[in-house]
XYZ file of C-alpha atoms in Angstrom:
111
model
C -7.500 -32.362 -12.585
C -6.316 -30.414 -15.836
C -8.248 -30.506 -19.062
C -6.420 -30.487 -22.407
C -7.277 -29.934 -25.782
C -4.591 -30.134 -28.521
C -4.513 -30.588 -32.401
C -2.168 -31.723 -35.338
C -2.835 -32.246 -39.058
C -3.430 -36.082 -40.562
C -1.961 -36.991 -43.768
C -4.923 -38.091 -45.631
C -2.792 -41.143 -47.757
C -2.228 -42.697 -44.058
C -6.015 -42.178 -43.025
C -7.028 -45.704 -42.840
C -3.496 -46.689 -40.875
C -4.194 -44.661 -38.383
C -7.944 -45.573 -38.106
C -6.853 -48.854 -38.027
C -4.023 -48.250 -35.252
C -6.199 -46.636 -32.609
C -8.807 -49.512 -33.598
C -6.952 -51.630 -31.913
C -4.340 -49.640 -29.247
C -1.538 -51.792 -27.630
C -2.523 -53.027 -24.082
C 1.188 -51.865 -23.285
C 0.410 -48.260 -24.491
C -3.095 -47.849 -22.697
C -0.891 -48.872 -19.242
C 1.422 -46.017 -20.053
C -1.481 -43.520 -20.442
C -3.091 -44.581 -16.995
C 0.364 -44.404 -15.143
C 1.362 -41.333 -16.574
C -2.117 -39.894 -14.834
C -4.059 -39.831 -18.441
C -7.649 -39.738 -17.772
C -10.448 -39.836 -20.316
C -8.296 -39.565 -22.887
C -10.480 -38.940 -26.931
C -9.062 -38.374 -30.443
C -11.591 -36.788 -32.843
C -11.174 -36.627 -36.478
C -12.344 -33.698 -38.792
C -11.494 -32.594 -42.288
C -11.621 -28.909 -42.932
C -10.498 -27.103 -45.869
C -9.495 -30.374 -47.686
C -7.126 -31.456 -44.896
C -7.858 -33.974 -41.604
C -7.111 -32.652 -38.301
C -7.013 -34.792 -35.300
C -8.457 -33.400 -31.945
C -7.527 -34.290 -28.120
C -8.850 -34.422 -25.219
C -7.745 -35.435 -22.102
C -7.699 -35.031 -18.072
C -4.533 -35.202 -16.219
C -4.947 -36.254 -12.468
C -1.103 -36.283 -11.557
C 1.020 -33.612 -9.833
C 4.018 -33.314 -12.525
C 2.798 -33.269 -16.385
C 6.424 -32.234 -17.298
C 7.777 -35.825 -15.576
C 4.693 -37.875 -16.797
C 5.309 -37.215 -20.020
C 8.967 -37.708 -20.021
C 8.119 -40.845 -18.479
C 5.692 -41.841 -21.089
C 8.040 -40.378 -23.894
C 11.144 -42.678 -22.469
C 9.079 -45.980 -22.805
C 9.824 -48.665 -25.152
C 6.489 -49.596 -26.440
C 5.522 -46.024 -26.640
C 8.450 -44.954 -28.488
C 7.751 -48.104 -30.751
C 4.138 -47.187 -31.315
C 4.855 -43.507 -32.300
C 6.786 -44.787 -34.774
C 3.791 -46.252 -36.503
C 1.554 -42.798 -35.610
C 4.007 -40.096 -36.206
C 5.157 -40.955 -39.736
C 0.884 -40.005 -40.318
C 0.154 -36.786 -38.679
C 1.497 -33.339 -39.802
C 2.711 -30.997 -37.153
C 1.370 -27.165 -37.668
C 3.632 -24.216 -38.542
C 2.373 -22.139 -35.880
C 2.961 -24.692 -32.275
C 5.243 -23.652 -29.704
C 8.716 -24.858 -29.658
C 9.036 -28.411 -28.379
C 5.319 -29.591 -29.280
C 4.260 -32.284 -31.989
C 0.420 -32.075 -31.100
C -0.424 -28.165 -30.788
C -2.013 -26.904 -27.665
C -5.272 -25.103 -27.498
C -6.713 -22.769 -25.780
C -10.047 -23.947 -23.712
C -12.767 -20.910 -24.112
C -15.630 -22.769 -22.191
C -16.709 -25.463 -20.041
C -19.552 -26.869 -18.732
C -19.890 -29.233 -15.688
C-alpha cells in the first residue's frame, strides 16, 4: 500500500458546487475509485491566504498506479464528472508536468 497526499487551489465563486458535488458522489464514480485500487480516499478543504485549497489523501493497494489511473481517466462517467469538478479547482504554477492535483511530499507518519 502507497499513501498519497496531493493539493490544488478551489475557486472560491464555485465553493458551494463543489461542496455540493462531493455531497452527493456518483455511485458510478465511487466504483471507479475501488477498481482502480483507491483506498480510503479524503478531500479536505482549507483557506489560506484568502484562497481555498483542497487536500488528498489516499491509499493505493494495486500493482500499476500509472495503468489505474489511465483506466480511471478513460472512463465515461469519470470523464463526465470532471467536467463538473475541474471547471472549480485551480491548478498551481509550480506541479510537475502532466499533474492537475499537485503531489506532496509525506514528512511523517504514524501507525
Amino acid at each position: 500500500m502507497t499513501r498519497y497526499g496531493t493539493v490544488i487551489g478551489l475557486r472560491a465563486e464555485k465553493l458551494k458546487q463543489y461542496k455540493k458535488l462531493h455531497a452527493a458522489v456518483w455511485p458510478g464514480v465511487l466504483k471507479m475509485i475501488w477498481k482502480c485500487n483507491i483506498r480510503n480516499y479524503s478531500i479536505y478543504l482549507r483557506k489560506l491566504g484568502g484562497e481555498y485549497y483542497l487536500f488528498s489523501y489516499f491509499e493505493y493497494v494495486g500493482k500499476n498506479f500509472k495503468a489505474d489511473m489511465a483506466r480511471m481517466a478513460a472512463d465515461p462517467e469519470t470523464q463526465r464528472w470532471w467536467s463538473f469538478c475541474s471547471p472549480c479547482q485551480k491548478v498551481l504554477k509550480d506541479r510537475k508536468k502532466g499533474e492537475w492535483w499537485t503531489g506532496m511530499e509525506e514528512v511523517f507518519h504514524c501507525k
